[in-house]
mmCIF file of C-alpha atoms in Angstrom:
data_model
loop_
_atom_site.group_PDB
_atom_site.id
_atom_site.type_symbol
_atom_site.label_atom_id
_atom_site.label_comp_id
_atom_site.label_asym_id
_atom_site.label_seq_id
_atom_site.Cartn_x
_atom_site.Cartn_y
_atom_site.Cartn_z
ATOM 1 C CA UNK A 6 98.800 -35.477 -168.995
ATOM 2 C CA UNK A 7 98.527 -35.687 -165.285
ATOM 3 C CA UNK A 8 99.073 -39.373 -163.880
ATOM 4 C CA UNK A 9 96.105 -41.261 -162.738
ATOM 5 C CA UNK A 10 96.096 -41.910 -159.081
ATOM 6 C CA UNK A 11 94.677 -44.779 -157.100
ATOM 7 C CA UNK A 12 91.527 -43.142 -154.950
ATOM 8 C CA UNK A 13 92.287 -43.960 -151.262
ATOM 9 C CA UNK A 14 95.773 -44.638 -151.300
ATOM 10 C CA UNK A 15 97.249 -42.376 -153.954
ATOM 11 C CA UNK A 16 99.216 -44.994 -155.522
ATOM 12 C CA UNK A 17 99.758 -43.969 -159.102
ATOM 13 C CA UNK A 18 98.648 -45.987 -161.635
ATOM 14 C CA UNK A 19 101.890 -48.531 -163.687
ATOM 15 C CA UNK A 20 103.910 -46.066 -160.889
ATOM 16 C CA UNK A 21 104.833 -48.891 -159.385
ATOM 17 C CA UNK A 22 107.339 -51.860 -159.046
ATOM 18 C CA UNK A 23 105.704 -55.521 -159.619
ATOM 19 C CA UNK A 24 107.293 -56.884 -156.011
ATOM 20 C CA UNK A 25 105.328 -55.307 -153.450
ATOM 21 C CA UNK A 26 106.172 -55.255 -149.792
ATOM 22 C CA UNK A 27 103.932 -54.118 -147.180
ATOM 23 C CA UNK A 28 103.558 -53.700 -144.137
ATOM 24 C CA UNK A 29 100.939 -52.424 -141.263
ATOM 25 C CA UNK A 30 102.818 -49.394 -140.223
ATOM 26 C CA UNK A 31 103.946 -46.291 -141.808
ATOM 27 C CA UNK A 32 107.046 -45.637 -140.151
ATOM 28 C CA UNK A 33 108.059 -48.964 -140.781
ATOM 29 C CA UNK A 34 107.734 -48.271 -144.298
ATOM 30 C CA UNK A 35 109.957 -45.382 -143.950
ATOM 31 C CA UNK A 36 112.620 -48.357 -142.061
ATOM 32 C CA UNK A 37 111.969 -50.566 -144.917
ATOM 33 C CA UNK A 38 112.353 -47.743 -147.729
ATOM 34 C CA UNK A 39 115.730 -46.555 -145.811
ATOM 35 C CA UNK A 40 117.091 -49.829 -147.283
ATOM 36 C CA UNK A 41 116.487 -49.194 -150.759
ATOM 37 C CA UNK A 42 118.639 -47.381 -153.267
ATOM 38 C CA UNK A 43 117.319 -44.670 -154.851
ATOM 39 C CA UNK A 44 113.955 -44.504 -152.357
ATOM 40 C CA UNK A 45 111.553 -41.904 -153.294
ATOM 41 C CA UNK A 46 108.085 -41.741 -151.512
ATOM 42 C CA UNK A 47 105.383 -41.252 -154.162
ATOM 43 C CA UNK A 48 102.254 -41.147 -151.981
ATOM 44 C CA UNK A 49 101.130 -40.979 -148.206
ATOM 45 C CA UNK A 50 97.674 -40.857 -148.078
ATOM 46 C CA UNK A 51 96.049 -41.801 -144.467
ATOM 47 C CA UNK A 52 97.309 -44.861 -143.038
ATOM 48 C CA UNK A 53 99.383 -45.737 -146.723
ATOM 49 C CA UNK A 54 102.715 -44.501 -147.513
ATOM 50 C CA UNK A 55 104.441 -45.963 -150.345
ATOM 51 C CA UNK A 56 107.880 -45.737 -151.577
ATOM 52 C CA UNK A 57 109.466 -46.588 -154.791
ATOM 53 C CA UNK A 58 113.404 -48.082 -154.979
ATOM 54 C CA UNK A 59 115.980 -50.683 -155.858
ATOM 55 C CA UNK A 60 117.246 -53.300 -154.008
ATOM 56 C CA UNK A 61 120.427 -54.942 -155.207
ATOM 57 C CA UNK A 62 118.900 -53.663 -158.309
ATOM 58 C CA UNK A 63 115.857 -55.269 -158.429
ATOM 59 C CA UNK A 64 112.782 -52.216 -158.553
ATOM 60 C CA UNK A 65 110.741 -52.538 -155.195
ATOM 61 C CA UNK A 66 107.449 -51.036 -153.977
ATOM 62 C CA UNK A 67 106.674 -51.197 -150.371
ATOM 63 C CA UNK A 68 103.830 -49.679 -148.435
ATOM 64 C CA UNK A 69 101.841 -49.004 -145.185
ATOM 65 C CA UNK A 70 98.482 -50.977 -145.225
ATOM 66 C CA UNK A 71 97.453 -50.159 -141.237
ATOM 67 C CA UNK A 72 95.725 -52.386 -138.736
ATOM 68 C CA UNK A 73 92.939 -55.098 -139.862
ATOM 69 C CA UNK A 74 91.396 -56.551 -142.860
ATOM 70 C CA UNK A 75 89.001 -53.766 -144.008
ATOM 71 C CA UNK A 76 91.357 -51.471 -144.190
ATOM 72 C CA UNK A 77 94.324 -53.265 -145.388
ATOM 73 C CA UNK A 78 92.238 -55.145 -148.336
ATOM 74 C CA UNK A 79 91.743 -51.797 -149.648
ATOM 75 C CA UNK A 80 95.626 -51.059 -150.296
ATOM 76 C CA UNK A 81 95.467 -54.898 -151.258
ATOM 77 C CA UNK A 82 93.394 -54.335 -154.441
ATOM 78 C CA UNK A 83 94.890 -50.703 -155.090
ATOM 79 C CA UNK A 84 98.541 -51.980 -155.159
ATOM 80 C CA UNK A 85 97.143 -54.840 -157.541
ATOM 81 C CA UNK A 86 95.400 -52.719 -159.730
ATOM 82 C CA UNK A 87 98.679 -50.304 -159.733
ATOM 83 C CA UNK A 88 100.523 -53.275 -161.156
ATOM 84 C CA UNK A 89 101.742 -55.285 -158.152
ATOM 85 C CA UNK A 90 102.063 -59.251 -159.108
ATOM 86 C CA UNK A 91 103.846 -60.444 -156.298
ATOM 87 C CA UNK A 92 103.330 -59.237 -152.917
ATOM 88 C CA UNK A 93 105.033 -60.156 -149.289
ATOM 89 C CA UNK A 94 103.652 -59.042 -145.928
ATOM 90 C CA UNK A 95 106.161 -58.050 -143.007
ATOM 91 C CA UNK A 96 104.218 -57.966 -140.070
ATOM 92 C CA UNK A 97 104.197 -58.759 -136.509
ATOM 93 C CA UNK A 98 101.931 -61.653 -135.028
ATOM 94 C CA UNK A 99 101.846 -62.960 -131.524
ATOM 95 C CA UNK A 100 102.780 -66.855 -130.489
ATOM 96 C CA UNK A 101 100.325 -69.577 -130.549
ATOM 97 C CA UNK A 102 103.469 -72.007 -129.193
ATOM 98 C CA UNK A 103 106.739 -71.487 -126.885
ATOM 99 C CA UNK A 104 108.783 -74.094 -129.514
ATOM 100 C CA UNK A 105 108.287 -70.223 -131.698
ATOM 101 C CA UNK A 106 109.197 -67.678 -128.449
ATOM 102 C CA UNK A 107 108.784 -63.860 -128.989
ATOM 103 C CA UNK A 108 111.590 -63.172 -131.211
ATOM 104 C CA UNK A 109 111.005 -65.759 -133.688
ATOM 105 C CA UNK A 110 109.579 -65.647 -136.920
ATOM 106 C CA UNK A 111 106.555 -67.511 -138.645
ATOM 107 C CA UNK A 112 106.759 -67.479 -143.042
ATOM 108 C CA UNK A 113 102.720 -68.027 -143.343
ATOM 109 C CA UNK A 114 101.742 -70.951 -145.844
ATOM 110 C CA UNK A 115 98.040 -70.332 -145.066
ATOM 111 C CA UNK A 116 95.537 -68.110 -143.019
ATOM 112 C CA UNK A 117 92.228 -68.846 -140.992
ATOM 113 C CA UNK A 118 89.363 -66.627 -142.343
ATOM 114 C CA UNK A 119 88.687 -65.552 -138.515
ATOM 115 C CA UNK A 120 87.954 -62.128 -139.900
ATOM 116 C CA UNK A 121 84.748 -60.549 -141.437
ATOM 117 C CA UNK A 122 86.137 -58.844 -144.394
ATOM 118 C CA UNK A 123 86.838 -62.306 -146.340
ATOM 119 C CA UNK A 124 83.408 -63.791 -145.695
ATOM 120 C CA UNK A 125 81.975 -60.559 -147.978
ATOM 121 C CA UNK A 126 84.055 -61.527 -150.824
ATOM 122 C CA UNK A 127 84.313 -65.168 -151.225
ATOM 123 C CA UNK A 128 82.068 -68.428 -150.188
ATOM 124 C CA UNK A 129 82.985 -69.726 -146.369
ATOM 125 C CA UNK A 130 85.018 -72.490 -147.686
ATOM 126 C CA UNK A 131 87.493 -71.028 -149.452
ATOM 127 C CA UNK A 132 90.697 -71.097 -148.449
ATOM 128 C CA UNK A 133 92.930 -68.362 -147.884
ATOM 129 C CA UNK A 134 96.723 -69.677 -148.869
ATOM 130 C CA UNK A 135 100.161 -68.424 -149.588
ATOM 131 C CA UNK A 136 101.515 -69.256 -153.180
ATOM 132 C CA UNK A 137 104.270 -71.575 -153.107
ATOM 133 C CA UNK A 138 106.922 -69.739 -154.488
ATOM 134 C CA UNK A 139 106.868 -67.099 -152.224
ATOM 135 C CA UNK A 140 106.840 -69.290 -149.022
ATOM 136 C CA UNK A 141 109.582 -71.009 -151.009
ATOM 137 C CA UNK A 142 111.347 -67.978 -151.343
ATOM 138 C CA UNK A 143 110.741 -66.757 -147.739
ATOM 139 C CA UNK A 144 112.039 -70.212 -146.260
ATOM 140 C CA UNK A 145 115.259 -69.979 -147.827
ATOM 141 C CA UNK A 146 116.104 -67.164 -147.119
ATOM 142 C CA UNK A 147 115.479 -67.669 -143.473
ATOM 143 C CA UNK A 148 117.402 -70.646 -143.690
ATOM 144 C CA UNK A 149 120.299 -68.555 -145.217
ATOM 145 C CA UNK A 150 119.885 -66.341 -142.239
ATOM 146 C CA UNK A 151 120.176 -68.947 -139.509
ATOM 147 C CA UNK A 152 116.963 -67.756 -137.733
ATOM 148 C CA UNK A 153 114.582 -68.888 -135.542
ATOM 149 C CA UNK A 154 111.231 -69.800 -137.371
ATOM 150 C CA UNK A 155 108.716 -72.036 -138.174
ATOM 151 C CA UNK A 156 106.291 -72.308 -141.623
ATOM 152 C CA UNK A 157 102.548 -72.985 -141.015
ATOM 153 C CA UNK A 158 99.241 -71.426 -140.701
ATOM 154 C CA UNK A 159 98.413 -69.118 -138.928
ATOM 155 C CA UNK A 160 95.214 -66.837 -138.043
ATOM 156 C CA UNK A 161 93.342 -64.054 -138.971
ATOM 157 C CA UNK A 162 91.352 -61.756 -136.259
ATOM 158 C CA UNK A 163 89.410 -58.651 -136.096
ATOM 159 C CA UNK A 164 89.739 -57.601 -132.716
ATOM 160 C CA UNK A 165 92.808 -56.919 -131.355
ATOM 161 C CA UNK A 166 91.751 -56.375 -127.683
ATOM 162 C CA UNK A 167 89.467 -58.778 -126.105
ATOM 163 C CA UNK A 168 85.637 -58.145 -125.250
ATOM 164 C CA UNK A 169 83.535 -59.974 -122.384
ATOM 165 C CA UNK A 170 83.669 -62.940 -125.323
ATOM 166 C CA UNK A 171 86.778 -64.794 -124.970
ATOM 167 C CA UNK A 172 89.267 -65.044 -128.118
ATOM 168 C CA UNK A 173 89.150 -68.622 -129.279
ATOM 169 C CA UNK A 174 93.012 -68.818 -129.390
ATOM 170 C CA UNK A 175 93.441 -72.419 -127.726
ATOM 171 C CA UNK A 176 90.532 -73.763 -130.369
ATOM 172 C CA UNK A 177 93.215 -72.560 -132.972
ATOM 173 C CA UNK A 178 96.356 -73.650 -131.224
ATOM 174 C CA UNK A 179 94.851 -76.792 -131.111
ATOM 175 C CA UNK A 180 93.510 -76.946 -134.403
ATOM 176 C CA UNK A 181 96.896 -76.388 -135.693
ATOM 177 C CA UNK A 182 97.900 -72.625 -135.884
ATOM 178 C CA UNK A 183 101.757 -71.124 -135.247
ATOM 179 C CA UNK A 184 100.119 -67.158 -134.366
ATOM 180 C CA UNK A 185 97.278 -65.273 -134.798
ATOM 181 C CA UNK A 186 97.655 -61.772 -136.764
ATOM 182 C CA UNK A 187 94.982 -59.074 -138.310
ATOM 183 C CA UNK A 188 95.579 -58.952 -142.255
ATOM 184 C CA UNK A 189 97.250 -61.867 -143.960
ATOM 185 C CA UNK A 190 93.841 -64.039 -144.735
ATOM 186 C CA UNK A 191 92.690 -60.451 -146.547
ATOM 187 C CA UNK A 192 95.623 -60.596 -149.067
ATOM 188 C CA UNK A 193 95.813 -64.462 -149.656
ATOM 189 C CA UNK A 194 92.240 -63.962 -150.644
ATOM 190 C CA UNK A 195 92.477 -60.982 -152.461
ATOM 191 C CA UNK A 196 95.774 -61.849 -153.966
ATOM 192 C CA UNK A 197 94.162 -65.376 -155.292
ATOM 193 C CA UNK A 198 91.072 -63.475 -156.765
ATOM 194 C CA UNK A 199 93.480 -61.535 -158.717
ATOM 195 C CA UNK A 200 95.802 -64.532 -160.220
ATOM 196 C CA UNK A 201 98.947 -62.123 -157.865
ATOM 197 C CA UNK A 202 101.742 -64.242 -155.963
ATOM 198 C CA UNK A 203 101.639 -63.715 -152.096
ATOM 199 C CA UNK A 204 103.250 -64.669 -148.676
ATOM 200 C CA UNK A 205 103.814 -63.131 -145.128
ATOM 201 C CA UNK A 206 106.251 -63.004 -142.558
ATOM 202 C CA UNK A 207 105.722 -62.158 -139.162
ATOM 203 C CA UNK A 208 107.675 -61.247 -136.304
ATOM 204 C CA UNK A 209 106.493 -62.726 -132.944
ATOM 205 C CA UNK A 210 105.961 -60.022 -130.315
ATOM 206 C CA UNK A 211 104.154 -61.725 -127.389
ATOM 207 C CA UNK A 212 101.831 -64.662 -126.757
ATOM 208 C CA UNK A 213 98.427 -64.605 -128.538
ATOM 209 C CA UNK A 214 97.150 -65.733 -125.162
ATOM 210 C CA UNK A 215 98.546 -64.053 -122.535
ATOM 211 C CA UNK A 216 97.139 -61.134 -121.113
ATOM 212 C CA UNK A 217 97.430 -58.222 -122.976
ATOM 213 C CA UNK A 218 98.435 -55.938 -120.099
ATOM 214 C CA UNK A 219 101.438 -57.489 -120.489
ATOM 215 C CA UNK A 220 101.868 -56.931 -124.332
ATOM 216 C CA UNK A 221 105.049 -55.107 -124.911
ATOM 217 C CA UNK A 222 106.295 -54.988 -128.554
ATOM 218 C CA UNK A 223 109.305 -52.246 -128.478
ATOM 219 C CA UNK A 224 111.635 -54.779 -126.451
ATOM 220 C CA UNK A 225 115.106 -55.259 -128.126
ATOM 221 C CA UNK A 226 114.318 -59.025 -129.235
ATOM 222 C CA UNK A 227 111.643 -57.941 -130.998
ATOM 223 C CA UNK A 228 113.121 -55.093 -132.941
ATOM 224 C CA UNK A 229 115.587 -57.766 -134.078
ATOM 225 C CA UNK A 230 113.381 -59.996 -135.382
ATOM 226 C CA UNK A 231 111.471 -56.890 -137.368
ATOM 227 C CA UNK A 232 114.839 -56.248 -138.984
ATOM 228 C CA UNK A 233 115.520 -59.879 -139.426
ATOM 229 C CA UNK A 234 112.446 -60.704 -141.347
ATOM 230 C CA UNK A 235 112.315 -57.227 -143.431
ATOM 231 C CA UNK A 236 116.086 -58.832 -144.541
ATOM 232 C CA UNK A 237 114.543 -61.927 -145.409
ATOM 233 C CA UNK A 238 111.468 -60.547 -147.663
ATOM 234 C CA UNK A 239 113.843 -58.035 -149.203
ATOM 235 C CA UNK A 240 116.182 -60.755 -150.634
ATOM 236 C CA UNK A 241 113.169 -63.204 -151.076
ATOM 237 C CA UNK A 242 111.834 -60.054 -153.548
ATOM 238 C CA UNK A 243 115.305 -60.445 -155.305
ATOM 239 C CA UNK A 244 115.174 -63.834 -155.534
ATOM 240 C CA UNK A 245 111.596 -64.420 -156.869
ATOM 241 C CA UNK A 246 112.945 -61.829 -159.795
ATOM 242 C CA UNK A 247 116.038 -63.639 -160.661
ATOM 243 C CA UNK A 248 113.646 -67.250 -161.056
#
């Protein structure tokens, strides 16, 4: 009997490992895979690439969700319906505070709804939030890696370059927010509506309020803290199975 793929990604259906990483970009997958014993890649279908493999034994999924909410939710609620229960985000974010410099990491414990994909799925005052054992997880392990990072919320945007209206970054920095990212409030929501454990890491790559002619995420610093943080979910997955 041929096995029942998901429709947009390709994911097959029970093909998959209940710990679930993700991330926004493809090739990052293929970084993230390249870790993993045994890595197979069992579906690339536009922006989503998945892999299957072990690490330190423990079966792993990871996959490619692309840029913003719409898109991303999509590969949200495919992985879940594949048979993800626990899933971690590895992304990149940029700095709502210079006490978290590019090169530092933020483990997410919540996520502003600043998006418009959220607002068609749930009233406006839910909240979009992390489950504790995951930002648990994440923490330690960060700890264990003697990084620089900080835990908080952070938010969610559509728009990734600015229009004549201005982004209301310094409302959020003010309000209480490490960073400002494109996906996370998506799977907290979506995650939450589907009983599934989930958390994020980010990598800083800039300041969400600089200009963005100065945005440059392929510097050295940065590509450290990528590899730092895909460290840290990878033995956070291990250590979420062993509890």
């Amino acid at each position: 009997m041929e096995k029942k793929m998901m429709p947009t990604t390709g994911i097959p259906v029970k093909g998959i490992a209940p710990l679930v990483i993700v991330c926004g970009n493809p090739f990052r997958a293929k970084v993230i895979a390249d870790r993993l014993e045994e890595a197979v890649e069992i579906a690339y279908s536009r922006e989503y690439r998945t892999f299957n493999g072990k690490y330190q034994g423990v079966p792993v999924t990871v996959t490619s969700h692309g840029v913003g909410a719409p898109g991303a939710a999509v590969c949200f609620e495919e992985l879940i319906r594949a048979g993800a229960k626990t899933i971690i985000r590895v992304g990149t974010a940029g700095s709502y505070t210079e006490e978290l410099p590019p090169g530092s990491l933020i483990i997410a414990s919540s996520a502003v709804r600043a998006e418009g994909l959220t607002k068609q799925l749930v009233p406006e005052g839910v909240p979009a939030v992390a489950h504790r054992e995951v930002v648990a997880a994440l923490e330690r392990e960060a700890r264990n890696k003697n990084v620089r990072y900080g835990v908080g919320m952070v938010v969610t945007l559509d728009a990734f370059y600015a229009g004549p209206i201005a982004f209301p970054h310094e409302l959020y920095k003010n309000s209480g927010a490490l960073g400002a990212e494109m996906e996370l409030s998506a799977l907290f929501i979506i995650s939450q509506l589907h009983g599934v454990n989930a958390g994020g890491i980010l990598a800083l790559d800039g300041y969400a309020f600089h200009d963005m002619s100065y945005y440059d995420p392929h510097k050295d610093f940065v590509t450290q803290a990528i590899n730092d943080e895909i460290e840290i979910a990878l033995n956070a997955i291990v250590s979420l199975n062993d509890s």
